[in-house]
Coordinates of C-alpha atoms in Angstrom, one line a residue:
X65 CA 0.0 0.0 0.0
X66 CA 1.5 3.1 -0.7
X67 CA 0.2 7.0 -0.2
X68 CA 1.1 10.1 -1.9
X69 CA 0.8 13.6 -0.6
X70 CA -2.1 14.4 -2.9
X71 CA -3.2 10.8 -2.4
X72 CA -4.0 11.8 1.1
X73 CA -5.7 14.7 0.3
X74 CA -7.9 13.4 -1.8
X75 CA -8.9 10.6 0.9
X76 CA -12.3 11.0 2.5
X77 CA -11.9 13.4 5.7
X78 CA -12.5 10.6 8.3
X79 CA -10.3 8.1 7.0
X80 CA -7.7 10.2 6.3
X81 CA -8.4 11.8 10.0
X82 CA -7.6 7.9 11.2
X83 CA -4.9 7.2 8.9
X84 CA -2.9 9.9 9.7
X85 CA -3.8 10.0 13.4
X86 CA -2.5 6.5 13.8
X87 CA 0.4 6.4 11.5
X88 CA 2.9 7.3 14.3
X89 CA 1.8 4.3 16.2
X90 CA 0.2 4.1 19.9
X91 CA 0.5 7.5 22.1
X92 CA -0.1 7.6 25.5
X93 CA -3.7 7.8 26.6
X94 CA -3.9 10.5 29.2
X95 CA -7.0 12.8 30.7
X96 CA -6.1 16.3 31.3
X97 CA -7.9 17.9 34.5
X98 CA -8.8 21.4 35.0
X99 CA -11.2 23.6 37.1
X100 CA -12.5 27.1 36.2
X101 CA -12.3 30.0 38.6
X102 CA -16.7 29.2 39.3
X103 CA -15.7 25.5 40.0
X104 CA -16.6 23.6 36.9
X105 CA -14.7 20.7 36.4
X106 CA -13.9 19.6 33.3
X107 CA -11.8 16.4 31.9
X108 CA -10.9 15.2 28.9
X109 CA -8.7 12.6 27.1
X110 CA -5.5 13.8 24.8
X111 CA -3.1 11.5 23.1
X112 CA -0.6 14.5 22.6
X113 CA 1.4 14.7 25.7
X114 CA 4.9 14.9 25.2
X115 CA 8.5 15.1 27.1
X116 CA 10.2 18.5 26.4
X117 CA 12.7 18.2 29.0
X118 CA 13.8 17.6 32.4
X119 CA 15.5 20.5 33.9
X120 CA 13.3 22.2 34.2
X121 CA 10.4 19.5 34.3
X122 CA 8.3 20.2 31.1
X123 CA 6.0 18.9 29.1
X124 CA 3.9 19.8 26.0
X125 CA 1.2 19.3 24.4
X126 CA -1.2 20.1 21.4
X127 CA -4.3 22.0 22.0
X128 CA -6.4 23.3 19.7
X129 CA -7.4 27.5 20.7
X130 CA -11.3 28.3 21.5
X131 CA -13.1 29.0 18.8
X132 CA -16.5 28.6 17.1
X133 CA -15.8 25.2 19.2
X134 CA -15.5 26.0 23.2
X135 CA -12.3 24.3 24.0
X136 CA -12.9 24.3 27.9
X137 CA -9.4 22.3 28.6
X138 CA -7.5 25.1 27.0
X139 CA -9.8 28.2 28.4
X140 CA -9.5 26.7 31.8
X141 CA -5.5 26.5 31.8
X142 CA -5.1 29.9 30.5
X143 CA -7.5 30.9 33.2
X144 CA -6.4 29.7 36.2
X145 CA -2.9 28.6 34.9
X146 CA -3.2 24.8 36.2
X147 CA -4.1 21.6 35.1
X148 CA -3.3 17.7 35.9
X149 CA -2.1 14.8 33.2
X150 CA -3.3 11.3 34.0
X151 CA -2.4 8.2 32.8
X152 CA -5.9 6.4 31.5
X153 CA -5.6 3.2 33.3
X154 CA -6.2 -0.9 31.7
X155 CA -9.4 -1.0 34.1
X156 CA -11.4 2.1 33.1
X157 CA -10.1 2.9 29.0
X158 CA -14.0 3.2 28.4
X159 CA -14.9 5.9 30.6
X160 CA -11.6 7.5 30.0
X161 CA -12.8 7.6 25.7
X162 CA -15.9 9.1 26.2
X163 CA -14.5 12.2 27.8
X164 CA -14.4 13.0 24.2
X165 CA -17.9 14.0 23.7
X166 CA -19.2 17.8 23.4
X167 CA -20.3 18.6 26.6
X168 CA -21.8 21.5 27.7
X169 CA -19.4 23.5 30.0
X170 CA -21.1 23.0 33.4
X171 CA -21.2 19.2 32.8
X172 CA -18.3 17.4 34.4
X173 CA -16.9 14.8 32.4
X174 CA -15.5 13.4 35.8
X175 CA -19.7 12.8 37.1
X176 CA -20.8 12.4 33.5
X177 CA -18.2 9.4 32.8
X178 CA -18.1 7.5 36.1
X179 CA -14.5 9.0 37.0
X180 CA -13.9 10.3 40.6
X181 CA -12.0 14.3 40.8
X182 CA -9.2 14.2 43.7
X183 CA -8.1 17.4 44.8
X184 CA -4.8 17.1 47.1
X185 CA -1.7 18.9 48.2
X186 CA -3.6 22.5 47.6
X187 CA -3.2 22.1 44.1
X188 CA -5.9 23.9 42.2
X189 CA -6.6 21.7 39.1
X190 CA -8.2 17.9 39.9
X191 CA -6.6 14.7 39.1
X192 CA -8.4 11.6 38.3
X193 CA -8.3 9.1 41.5
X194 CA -8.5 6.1 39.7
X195 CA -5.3 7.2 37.7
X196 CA -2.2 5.4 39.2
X197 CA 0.3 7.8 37.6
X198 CA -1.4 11.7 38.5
X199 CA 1.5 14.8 37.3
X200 CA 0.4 18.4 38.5
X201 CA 1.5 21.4 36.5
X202 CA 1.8 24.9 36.2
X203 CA 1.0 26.5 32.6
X204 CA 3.8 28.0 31.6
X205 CA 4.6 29.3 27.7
X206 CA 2.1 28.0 24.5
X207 CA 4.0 28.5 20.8
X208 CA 1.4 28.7 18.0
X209 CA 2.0 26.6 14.8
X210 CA 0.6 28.3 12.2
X211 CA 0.9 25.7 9.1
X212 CA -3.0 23.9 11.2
X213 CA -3.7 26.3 13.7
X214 CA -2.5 24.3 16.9
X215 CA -0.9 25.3 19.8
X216 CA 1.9 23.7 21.2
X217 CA 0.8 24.6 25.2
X218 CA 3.9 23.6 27.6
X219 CA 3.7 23.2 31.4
X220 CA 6.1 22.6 34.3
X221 CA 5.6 19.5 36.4
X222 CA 4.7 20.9 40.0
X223 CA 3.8 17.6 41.4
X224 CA 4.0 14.0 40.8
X225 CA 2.1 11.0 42.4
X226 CA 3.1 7.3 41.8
X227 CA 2.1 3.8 43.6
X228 CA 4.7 2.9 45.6
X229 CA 7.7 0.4 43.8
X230 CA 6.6 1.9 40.5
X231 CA 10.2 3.2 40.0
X232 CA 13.3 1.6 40.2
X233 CA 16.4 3.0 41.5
X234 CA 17.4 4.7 38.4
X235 CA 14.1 6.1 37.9
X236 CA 12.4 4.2 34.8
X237 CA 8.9 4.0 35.5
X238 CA 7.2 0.7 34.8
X239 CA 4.4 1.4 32.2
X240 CA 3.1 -2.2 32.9
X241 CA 2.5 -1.8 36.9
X242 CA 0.6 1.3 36.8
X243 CA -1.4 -0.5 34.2
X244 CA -0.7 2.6 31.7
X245 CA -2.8 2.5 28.5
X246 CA -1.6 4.0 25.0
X247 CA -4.0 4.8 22.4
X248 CA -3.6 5.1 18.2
X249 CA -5.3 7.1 16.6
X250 CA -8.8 8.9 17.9
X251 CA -10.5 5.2 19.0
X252 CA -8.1 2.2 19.8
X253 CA -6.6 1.2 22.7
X254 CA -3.8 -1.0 23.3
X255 CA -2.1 -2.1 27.2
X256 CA 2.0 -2.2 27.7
X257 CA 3.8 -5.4 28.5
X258 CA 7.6 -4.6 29.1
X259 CA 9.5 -6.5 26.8
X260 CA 13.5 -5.5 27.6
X261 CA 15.8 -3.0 28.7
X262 CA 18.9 -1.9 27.4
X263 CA 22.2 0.2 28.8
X264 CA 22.4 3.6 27.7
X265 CA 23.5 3.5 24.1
X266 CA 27.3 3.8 23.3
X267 CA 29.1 3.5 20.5
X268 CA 31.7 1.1 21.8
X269 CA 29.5 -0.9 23.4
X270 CA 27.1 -1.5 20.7
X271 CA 26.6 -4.9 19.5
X272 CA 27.9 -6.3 16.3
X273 CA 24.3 -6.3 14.5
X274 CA 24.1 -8.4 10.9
X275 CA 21.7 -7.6 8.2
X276 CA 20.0 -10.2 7.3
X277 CA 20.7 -10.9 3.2

């Protein structure tokens, strides 16, 4: 099978919204909490969140800016400046989906989709309690890309919450004890299963790999 540029564009919108949605592979699932200053809650599920670096602690994501759509994630951040990322868990990937539906404002995805909002530490923005990896931060800098539209909103980690063994001494985290779920494209789910681990790469220590003929 093989695409062109102008093979894609010419694809119907919703299964070229799939294919290219999914071509990078599964993304982690995760459910972005945030409160407006009246005390709406509101959660919903991105598949954007990325590591931009760790000192500082940041990390990014892609938001779309309000517009004839209410984007109440985005409005709420730039608001009050907080939000929470959390890892969508094995045992509740169904609820977690349907935090994609348009709902009105003062409907909260956390009572509308069976999830439970856990405020703690006098942090402003909820978690999700039933997430077993929970990251708190602190809005910091958005860059707009202008070739879609898209914002590129970044966020230092103010807080991080973990089951207890879920890091090792050189602080991987294990993906398949906190029961982490990764997502590709807008609607499939897939679960981790740790498979190996390696040294950190270097170049004299790097095996003497054959192509196969």
């Amino acid at each position: 099978m093989h695409w062109t540029k102008e093979d894609i564009e010419q694809e119907k919108k919703v299964f070229r919204l799939n294919l290219i949605n999914g071509i990078t592979g599964a993304k982690p699932a995760n459910l972005i909490g945030t409160i407006d200053k009246q005390g709406n809650n509101n959660l919903a599920i991105f598949s954007s969140v990325v590591h931009l670096g760790s000192h500082p602690a940041l990390l990014g994501m892609i938001v779309r800016p309000a517009g004839e759509v209410p984007r109440n994630t985005y409005e709420n951040i730039k608001e009050t400046g907080f939000y929470t990322i959390n890892h969508v868990g094995e045992d509740f990937i169904e609820k977690a989906h349907f935090t994609s539906a348009k709902f009105e404002k003062e409907v909260s995805e956390f009572d509308r989709c069976g999830l439970t909002a856990e405020f703690k530490n006098d942090f402003f923005a909820p978690f999700v309690m039933e997430s077993k990896v929970q990251i708190g931060l602190r809005y910091v800098q958005e860059i707009p890309i202008e070739l879609n539209g898209t914002l590129l909103l970044i966020g230092q980690i103010e807080h991080i919450f973990l089951p207890d063994q879920s890091v090792d001494d050189e602080g991987h985290l294990n993906l398949e004890f906190t029961e982490s779920a990764a997502v590709s494209g807008l609607n499939t789910y897939y679960t981790m299963q740790k498979k190996a681990k390696f040294p950190y790469a270097r170049e004299n220590e790097v095996p003497n790999f054959k192509v196969k003929a």
